[in-house]
XYZ file of C-alpha atoms in Angstrom:
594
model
C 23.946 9.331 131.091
C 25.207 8.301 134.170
C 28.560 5.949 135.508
C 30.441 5.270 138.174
C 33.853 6.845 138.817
C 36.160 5.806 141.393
C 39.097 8.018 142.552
C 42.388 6.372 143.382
C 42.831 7.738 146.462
C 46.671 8.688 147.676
C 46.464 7.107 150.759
C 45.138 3.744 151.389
C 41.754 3.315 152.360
C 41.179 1.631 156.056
C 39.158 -1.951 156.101
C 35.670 -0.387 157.496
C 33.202 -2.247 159.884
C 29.762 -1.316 161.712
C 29.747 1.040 164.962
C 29.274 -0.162 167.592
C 26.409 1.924 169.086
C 24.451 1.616 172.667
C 20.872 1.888 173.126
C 19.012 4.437 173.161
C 17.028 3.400 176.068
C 19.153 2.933 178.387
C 20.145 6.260 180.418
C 23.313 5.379 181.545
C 24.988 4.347 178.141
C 22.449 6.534 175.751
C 24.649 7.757 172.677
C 23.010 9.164 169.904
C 23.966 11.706 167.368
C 25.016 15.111 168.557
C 22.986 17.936 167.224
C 26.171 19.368 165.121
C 26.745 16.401 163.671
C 24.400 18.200 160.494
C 24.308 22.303 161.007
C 24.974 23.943 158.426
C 27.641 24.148 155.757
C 30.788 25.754 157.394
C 32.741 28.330 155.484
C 35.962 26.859 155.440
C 37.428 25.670 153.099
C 37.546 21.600 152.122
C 35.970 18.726 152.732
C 33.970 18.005 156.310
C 31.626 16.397 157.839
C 29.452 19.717 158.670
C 29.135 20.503 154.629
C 27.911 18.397 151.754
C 24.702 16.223 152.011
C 24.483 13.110 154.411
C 22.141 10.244 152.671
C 18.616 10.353 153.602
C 17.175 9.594 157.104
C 15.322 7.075 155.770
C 17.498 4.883 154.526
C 19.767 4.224 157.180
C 19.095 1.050 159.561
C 16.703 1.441 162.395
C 18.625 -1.054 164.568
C 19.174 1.618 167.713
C 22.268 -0.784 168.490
C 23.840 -0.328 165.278
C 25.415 3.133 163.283
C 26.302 2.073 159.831
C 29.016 3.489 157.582
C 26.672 5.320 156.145
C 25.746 7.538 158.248
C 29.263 9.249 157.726
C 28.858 9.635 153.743
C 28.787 12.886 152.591
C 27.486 14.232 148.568
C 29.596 17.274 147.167
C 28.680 18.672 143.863
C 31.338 19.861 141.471
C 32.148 20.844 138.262
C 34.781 18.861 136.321
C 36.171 19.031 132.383
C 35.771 16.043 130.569
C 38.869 15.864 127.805
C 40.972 13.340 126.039
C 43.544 11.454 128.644
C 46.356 12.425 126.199
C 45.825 16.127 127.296
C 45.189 15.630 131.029
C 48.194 16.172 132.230
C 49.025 19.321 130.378
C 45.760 20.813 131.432
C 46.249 19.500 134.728
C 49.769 21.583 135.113
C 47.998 25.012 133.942
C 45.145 24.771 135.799
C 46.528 23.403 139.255
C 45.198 26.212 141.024
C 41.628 26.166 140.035
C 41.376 22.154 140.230
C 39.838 20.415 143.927
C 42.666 20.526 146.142
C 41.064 18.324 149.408
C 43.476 15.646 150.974
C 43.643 12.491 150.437
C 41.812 12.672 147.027
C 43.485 13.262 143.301
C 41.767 16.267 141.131
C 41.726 13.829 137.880
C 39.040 10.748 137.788
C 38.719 8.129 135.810
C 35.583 7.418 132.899
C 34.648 3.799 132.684
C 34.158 2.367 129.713
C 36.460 4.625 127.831
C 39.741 3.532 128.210
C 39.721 1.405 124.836
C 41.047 2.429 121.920
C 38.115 1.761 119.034
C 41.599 0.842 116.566
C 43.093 -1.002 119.274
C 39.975 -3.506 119.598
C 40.532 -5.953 116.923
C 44.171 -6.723 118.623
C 42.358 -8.022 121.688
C 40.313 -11.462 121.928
C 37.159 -11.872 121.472
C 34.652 -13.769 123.247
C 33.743 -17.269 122.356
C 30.711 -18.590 120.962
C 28.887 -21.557 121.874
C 30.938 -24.357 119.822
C 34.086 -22.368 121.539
C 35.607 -20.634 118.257
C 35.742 -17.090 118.152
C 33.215 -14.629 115.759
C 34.961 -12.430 113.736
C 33.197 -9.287 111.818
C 35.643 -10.288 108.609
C 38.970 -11.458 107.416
C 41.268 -8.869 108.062
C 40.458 -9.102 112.247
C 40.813 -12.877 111.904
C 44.226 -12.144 110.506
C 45.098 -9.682 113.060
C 44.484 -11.671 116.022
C 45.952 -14.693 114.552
C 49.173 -12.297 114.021
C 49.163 -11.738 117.431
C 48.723 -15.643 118.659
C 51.863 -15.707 116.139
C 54.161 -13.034 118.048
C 53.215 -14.481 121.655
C 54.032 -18.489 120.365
C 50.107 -19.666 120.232
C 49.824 -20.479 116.176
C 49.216 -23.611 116.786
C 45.819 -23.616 117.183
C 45.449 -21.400 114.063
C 46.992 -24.360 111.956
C 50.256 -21.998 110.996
C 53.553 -22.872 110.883
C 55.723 -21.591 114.359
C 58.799 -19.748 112.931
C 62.296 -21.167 114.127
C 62.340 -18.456 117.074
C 59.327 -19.507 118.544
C 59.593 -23.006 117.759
C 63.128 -23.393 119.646
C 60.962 -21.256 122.397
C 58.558 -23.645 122.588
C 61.279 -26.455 122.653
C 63.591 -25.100 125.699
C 59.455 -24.882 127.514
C 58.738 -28.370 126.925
C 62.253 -29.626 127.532
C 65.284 -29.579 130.397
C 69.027 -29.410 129.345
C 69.207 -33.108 129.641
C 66.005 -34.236 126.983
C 63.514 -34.905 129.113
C 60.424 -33.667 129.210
C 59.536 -31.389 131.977
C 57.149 -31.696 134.395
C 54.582 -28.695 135.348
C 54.320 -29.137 138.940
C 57.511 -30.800 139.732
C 58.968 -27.305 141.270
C 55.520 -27.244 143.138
C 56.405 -30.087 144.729
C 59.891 -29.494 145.592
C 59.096 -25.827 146.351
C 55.736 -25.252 148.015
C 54.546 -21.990 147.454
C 54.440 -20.216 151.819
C 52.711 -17.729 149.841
C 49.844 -19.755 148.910
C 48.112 -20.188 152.322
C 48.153 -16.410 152.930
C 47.053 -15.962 149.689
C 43.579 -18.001 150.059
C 43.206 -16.490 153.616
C 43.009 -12.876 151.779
C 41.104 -13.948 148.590
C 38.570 -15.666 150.884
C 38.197 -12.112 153.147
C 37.997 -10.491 149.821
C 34.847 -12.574 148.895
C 32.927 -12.161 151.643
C 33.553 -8.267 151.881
C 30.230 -6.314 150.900
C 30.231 -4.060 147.481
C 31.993 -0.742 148.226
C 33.048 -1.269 151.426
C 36.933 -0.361 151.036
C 35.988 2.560 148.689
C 37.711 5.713 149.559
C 35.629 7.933 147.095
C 33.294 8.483 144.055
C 32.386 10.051 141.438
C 29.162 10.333 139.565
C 28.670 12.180 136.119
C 24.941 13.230 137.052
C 24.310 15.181 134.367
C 25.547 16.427 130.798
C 25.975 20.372 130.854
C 23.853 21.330 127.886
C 24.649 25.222 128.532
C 28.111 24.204 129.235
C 28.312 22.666 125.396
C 26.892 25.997 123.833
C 29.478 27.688 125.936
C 32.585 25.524 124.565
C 31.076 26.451 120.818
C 30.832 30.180 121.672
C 34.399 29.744 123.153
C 36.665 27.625 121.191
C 34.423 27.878 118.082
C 31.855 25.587 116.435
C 35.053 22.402 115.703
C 34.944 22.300 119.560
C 30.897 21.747 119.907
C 30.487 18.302 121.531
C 30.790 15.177 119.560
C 30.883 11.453 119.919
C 33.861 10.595 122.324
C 36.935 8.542 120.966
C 39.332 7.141 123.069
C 40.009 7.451 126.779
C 38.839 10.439 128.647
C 39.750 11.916 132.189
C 37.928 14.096 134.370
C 39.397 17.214 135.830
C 37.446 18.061 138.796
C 37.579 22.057 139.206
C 37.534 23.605 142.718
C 34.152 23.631 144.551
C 33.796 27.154 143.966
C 32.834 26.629 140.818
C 30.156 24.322 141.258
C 26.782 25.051 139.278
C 28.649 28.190 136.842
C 28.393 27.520 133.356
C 31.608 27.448 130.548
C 31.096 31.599 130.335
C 30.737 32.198 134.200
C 34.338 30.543 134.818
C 37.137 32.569 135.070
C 38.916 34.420 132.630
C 42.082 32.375 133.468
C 40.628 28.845 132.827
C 39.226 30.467 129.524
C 42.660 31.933 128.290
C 44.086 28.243 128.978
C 41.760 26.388 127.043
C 41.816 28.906 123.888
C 45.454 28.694 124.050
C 45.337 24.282 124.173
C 42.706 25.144 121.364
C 44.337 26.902 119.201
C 47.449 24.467 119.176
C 45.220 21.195 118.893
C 42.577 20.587 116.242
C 41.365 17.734 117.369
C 41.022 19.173 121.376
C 37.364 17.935 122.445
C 36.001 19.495 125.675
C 33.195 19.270 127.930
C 31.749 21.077 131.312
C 30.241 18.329 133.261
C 28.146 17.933 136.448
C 30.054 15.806 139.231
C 28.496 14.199 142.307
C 31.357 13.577 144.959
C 30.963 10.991 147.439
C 33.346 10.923 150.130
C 32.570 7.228 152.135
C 33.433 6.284 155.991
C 36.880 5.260 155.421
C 37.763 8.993 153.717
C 37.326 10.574 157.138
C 40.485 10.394 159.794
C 40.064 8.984 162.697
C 39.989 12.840 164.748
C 37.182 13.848 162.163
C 34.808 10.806 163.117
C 35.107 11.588 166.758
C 34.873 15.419 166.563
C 31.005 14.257 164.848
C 30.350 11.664 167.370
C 31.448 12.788 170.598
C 29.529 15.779 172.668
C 30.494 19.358 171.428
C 33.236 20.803 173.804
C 35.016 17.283 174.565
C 38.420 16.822 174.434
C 38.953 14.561 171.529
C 41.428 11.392 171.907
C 43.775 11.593 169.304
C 46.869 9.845 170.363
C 47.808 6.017 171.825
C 50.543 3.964 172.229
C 51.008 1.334 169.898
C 52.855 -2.135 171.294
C 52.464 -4.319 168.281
C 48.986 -5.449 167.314
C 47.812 -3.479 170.343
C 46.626 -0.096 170.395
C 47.094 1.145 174.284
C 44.454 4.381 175.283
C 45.035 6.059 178.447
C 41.154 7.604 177.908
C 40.454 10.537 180.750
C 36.810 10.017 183.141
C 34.477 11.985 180.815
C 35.581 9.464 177.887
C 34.579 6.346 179.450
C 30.876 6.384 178.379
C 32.194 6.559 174.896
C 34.763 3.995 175.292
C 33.631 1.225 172.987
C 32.697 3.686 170.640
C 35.953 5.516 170.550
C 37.622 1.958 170.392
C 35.684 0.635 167.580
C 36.877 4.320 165.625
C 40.454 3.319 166.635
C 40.263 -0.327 165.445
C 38.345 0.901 162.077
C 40.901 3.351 160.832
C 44.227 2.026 162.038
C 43.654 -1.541 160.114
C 45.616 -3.963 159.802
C 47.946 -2.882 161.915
C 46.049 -2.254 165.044
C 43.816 -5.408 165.648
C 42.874 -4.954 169.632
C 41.945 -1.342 171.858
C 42.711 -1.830 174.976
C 42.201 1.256 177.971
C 44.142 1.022 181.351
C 41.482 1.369 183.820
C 44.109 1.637 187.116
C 47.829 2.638 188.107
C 50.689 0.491 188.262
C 50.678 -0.535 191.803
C 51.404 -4.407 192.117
C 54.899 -5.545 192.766
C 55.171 -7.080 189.241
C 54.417 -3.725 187.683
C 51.660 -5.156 185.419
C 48.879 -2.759 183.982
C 45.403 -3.377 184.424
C 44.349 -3.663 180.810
C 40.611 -3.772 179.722
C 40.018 -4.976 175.946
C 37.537 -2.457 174.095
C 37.637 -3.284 170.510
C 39.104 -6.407 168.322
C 40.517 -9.088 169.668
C 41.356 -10.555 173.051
C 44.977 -11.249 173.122
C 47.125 -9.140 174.546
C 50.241 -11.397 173.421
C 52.322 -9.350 170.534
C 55.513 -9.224 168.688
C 57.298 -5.736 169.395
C 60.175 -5.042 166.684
C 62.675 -2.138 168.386
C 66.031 -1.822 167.212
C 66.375 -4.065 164.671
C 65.035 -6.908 167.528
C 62.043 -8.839 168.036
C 60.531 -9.117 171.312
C 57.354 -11.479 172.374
C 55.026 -9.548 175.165
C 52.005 -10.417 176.892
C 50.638 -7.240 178.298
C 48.239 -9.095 180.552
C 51.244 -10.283 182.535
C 54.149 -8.023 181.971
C 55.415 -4.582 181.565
C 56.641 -2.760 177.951
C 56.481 0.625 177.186
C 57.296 1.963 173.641
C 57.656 5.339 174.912
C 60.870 4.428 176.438
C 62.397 3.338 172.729
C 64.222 6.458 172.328
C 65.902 6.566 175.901
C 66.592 2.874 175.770
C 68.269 4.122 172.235
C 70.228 6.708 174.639
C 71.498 4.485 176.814
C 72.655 1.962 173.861
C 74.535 4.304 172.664
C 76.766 4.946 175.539
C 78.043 1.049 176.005
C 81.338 -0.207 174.479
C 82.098 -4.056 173.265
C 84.381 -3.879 176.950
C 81.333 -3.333 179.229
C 80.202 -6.043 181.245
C 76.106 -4.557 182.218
C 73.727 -5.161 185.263
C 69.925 -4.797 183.934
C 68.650 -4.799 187.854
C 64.926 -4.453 186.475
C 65.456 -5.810 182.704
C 61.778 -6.841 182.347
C 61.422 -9.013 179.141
C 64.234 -7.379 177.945
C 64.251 -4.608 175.367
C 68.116 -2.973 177.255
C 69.558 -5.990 177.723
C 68.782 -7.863 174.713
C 69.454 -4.982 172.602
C 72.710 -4.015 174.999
C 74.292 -7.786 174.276
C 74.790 -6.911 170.451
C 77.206 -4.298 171.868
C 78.818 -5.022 174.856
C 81.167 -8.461 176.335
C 78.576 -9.711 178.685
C 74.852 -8.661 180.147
C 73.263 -10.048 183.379
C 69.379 -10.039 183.560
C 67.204 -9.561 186.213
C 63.990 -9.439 187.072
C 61.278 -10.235 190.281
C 58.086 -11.177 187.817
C 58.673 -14.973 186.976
C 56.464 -13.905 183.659
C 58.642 -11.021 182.343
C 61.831 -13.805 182.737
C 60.101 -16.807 181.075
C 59.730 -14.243 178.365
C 63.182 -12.829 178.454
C 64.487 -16.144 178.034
C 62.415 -16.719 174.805
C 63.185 -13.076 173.742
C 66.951 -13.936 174.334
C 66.721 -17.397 171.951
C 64.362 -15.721 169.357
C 67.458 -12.802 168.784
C 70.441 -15.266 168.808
C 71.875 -13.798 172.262
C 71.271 -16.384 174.780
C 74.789 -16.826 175.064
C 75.748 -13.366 176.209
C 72.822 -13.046 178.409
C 72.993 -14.225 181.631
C 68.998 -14.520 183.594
C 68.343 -14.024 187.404
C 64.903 -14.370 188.994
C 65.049 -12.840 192.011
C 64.501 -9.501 193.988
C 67.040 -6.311 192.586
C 68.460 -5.388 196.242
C 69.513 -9.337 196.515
C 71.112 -9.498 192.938
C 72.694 -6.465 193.419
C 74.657 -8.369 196.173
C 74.764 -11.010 195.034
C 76.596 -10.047 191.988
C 79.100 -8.127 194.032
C 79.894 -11.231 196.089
C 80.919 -13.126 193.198
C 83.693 -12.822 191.333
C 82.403 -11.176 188.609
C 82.163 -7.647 190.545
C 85.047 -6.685 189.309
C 84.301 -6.982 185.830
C 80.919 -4.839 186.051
C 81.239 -1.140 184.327
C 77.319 -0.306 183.710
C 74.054 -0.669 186.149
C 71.118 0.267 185.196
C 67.795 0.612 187.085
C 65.008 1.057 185.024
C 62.071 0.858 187.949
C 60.975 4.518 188.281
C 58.680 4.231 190.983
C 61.174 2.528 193.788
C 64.588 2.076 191.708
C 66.291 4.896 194.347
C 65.201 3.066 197.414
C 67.309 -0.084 195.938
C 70.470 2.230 196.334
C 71.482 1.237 199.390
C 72.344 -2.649 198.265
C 75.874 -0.572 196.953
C 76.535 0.412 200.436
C 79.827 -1.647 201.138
C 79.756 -3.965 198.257
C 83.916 -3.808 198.993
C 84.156 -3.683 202.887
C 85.809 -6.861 203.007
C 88.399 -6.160 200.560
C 91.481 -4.161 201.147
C 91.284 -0.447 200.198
C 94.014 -0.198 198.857
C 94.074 -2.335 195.801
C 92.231 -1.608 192.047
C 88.215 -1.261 191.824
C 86.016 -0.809 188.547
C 83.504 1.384 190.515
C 80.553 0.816 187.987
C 78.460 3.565 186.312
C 74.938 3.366 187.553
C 72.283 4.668 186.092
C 68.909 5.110 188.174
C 65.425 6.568 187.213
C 62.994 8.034 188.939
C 59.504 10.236 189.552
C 59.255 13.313 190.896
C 56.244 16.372 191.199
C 58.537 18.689 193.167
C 58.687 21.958 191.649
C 62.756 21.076 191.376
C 62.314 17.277 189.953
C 66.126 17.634 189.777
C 67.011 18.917 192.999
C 64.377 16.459 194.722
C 65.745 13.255 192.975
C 69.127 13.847 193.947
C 68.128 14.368 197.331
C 66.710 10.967 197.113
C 69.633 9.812 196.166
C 71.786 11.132 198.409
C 69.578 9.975 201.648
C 69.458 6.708 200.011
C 73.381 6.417 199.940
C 74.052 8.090 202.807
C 76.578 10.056 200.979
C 76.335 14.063 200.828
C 79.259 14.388 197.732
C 77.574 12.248 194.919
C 77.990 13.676 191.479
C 74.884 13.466 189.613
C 74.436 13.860 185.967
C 70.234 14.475 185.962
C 68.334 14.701 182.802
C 64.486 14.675 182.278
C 63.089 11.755 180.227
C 59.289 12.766 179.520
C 56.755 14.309 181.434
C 54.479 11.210 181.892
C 52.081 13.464 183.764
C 50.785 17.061 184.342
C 53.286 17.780 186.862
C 55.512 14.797 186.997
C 58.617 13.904 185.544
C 60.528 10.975 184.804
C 64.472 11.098 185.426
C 67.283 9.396 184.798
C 70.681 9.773 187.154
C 73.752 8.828 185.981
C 76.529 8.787 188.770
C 79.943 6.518 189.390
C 79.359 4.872 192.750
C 81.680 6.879 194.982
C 84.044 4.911 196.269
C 82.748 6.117 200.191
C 79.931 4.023 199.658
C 81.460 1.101 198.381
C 84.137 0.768 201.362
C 81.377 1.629 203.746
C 80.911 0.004 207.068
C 77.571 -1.274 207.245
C 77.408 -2.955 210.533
C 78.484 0.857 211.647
C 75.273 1.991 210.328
C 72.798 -1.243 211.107
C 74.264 -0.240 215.172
């Protein structure tokens, strides 16, 4: 006898797809399976793709181009107890240590076919025949189901008499509050279903997905232990020999250690469990089955794919930044003849919520800060929807600048502004501080050099309901700088910040005598500014403040320095946090220019 089992696995199982594989041929892209990818059975303990039995040679495509799913299923052979599903769980809590313990899968599978109650049958309708009417063995089923049409309001169409619950049931169904009869699809028309379109879209993606492919695991009953069955007699006694099953069954699947060992070769602890569940229960059925385990492409994490696949010794990618849809890889030299390969592993097993891999293939270097983004896997648009503090912001990463990295210091920042500050964003971007800033404080101004990064702060700023306390500049940060201290708004202005770590310090100077034409004498908000920064000096602190310093030609400048992340080996980013001494604001400039 053999059937199907199906574990539910605990975590959901990833939509797979075919590899994408190069050619064989071709030196300068040849890929091809490692020769670990099937040594022999390592001693550790679990599941892996060095142990169990990959699926023949032979029946895997020949296509060079393309490596299947396939070619990642793996055949473990267990032991399991077959026993009634009303004594699964009991068993289950006793023998927890000697059951499969491998992530991701559940020690108890399912039998088809047994679920059913025999006495429960007659309860449940029964197929038609060819004039429509239903067969019945004899009277007292026909009675039964027609019982059952009775309790759930369908008599009519067994000629009986509705009682006066169900009859007044049926009434308020047929009828509204004012008589009239109602209509079935009047609150379809009135209220459209949104659901329904999405609901097509997936049934139709459902159709067209092959047998098996979102299968996580399964099981397969290969063969009924004979020796096992003498062993449960000599056991639990000769009550216990096998019989004809009744009613649903479970599988236990014991640890792999056990695999191939009869009922008396198990150990003595399993044994005193199942005497003692015997002896309580006369009607305990048991049986030592074979089990074939099949653990499918989308059981294996994303790390464990690419440990098979990529040379032995190579560093494995397993981390990315995500920026809605997009999955971002910063992939070193000796990965980029795998690229498309490592994509397609990232795309695979991070579905639906990654649908494009893209790699940045050079530094930030233009003016507009963009990154030069190459698409490996999924689809080509690099416009997304990133949610970040309870906000929604649209990005196009072909054209501007986001980094999620920066959510937590953003967060920092955030949490530092009152309702009576009155912020500067000097390099806002498409604004992820100063959209999320104007929740909190009076008033934010906006700027930013890439006309991109402001059309999309200004649809940012109406798609959160804060265009009104936003204020948006387009133009460089030294000339809004001063241009915001030659208004009359300079005096309102408590926070800057300058968020442009590559060249924000060099934009100091702009503060240098933002009041020399006012009297000294009178009452200045001196704002808060806070700057960030690079630095590979083996002092990043000491060398930013330096920076600083030189760039406000002003030795006593109180610095509060903290490090944000190391975004390289060696180099940190900073953040500076300083009130603009009031030196530099008074300062003569045309001293200086002289």
């Amino acid at each position: 006898m053999i059937s199907n089992v199906f574990l539910k696995p605990q975590v959901v199982g990833l939509l797979p797809s075919k590899l994408v594989f190069p050619h064989r041929s071709k030196a300068s892209s040849s890929l091809s399976l490692p020769t670990h990818f099937s040594t022999a059975p390592l001693s550790s303990y679990g599941p892996s793709l060095h142990k169990g039995t990959p699926i023949p040679s032979q029946t895997l495509p020949q296509d060079d181009a393309v490596l299947c799913q396939e070619a990642f299923t793996r055949v473990f052979h267990l032991a399991a107890l077959r026993l009634p599903s009303s004594q699964c769980s009991a068993l289950e809590g006793r023998l927890r240590g000697h059951l499969l313990n491998w992530p991701r899968l559940r020690n108890i599978a399912r039998v088809p076919g047994d679920d059913l109650d025999p006495s429960l049958a007659p309860l449940l309708p029964q197929p038609g025949n060819a004039n429509g009417d239903f067969d019945y063995d004899d009277e007292e089923e026909r009675r039964l189901v027609s019982l059952q049409r009775r309790i759930h309001g369908k008599a009519d169409g067994d000629g009986d008499v509705l009682g006066p619950v169900l009859y007044r049931d049926r009434l308020a169904r047929t009828f509204n509050t004012s008589g009239f009869v109602k209509f079935r699809h009047l609150a379809k028309i009135s209220r459209p279903n949104r659901n329904k379109r999405r609901r097509k879209s997936r049934e139709a993606s459902e159709e067209v997905k092959p047998v098996g492919e979102n299968r996580f695991a399964a099981v397969e009953v290969v063969e009924d232990e004979e020796e096992g069955s003498d062993g449960l007699r000599n056991l639990l006694g000769e009550e216990f020999a096998r019989s004809k099953w009744r009613g649903s069954t479970r599988l236990l699947l014991l640890d792999e250690r056990y695999a191939g060992r009869g009922m008396e070769e198990l150990p003595e602890a399993i044994k005193a469990v199942l005497k003692e569940y015997a002896e309580k229960s006369t009607n305990l059925t048991l049986e030592l089955v074979r089990c074939k385990l099949t653990l499918f492409y989308d059981y294996w994490q994303m790390t464990e794919v690419l440990e098979a696949l990529l040379p032995e010794g190579m560093i494995i990618p397993s981390a990315f930044e995500t920026v809605g849809h997009i999955a971002h890889l910063n992939l070193r030299d000796e990965h980029l003849p795998y690229k498309r390969l490592i994509a397609k592993v990232v795309l695979d097993k991070n579905k639906p919520r990654i649908q494009t891999v893209v790699n940045k293939i050079d530094s930030i270097q233009n003016e507009y800060r963009t990154m030069q983004l190459e698409v490996l896997a999924g689809n080509h648009s690099l416009v997304t929807t990133v949610v970040e503090n309870g906000l929604r912001f649209q990005v196009d990463l072909a054209t501007v600048y986001w980094s999620s990295r920066l959510g937590t210091e953003r967060q920092r920042l955030l949490s530092g502004f009152t309702r009576n500050d009155v912020v500067c964003d000097v390099f806002s971007g498409v604004g992820p501080l100063a959209i999320s800033a104007a929740r909190i404080v009076k008033r934010v101004f906006a700027n930013d050099l890439n006309p991109y990064a402001v059309e999309y702060l200004e649809r940012n700023c109406v798609l959160n309901k804060l265009e009104r306390k936003i204020k948006v500049f387009n133009m460089d940060g030294r000339r809004f700088i001063k241009a915001m201290y030659d208004s009359d708004i300079s005096q309102s202005i408590t926070q800057v910040v300058m968020n442009l770590p590559s060249e924000a310090a060099e934009f100091l100077d702009a503060f240098r005598g933002i009041y020399k034409n006012r009297p000294k004498d009178g009452e200045y908000t001196l704002p808060l500014i806070h700057v960030y920064g690079f630095s590979k000096a083996r002092d990043p602190e000491f060398d930013f403040h330096e920076r600083i310093r030189i760039a406000l030609l002003e030795v006593a400048v109180n610095v509060d320095m903290r490090r944000v992340r190391l975004v390289a080996p060696g180099k940190w980013m900073l953040c500076a946090s300083f009130i603009l001494p009031k030196s530099v604001a008074f300062a003569d400039t045309a001293a200086v220019d002289t």
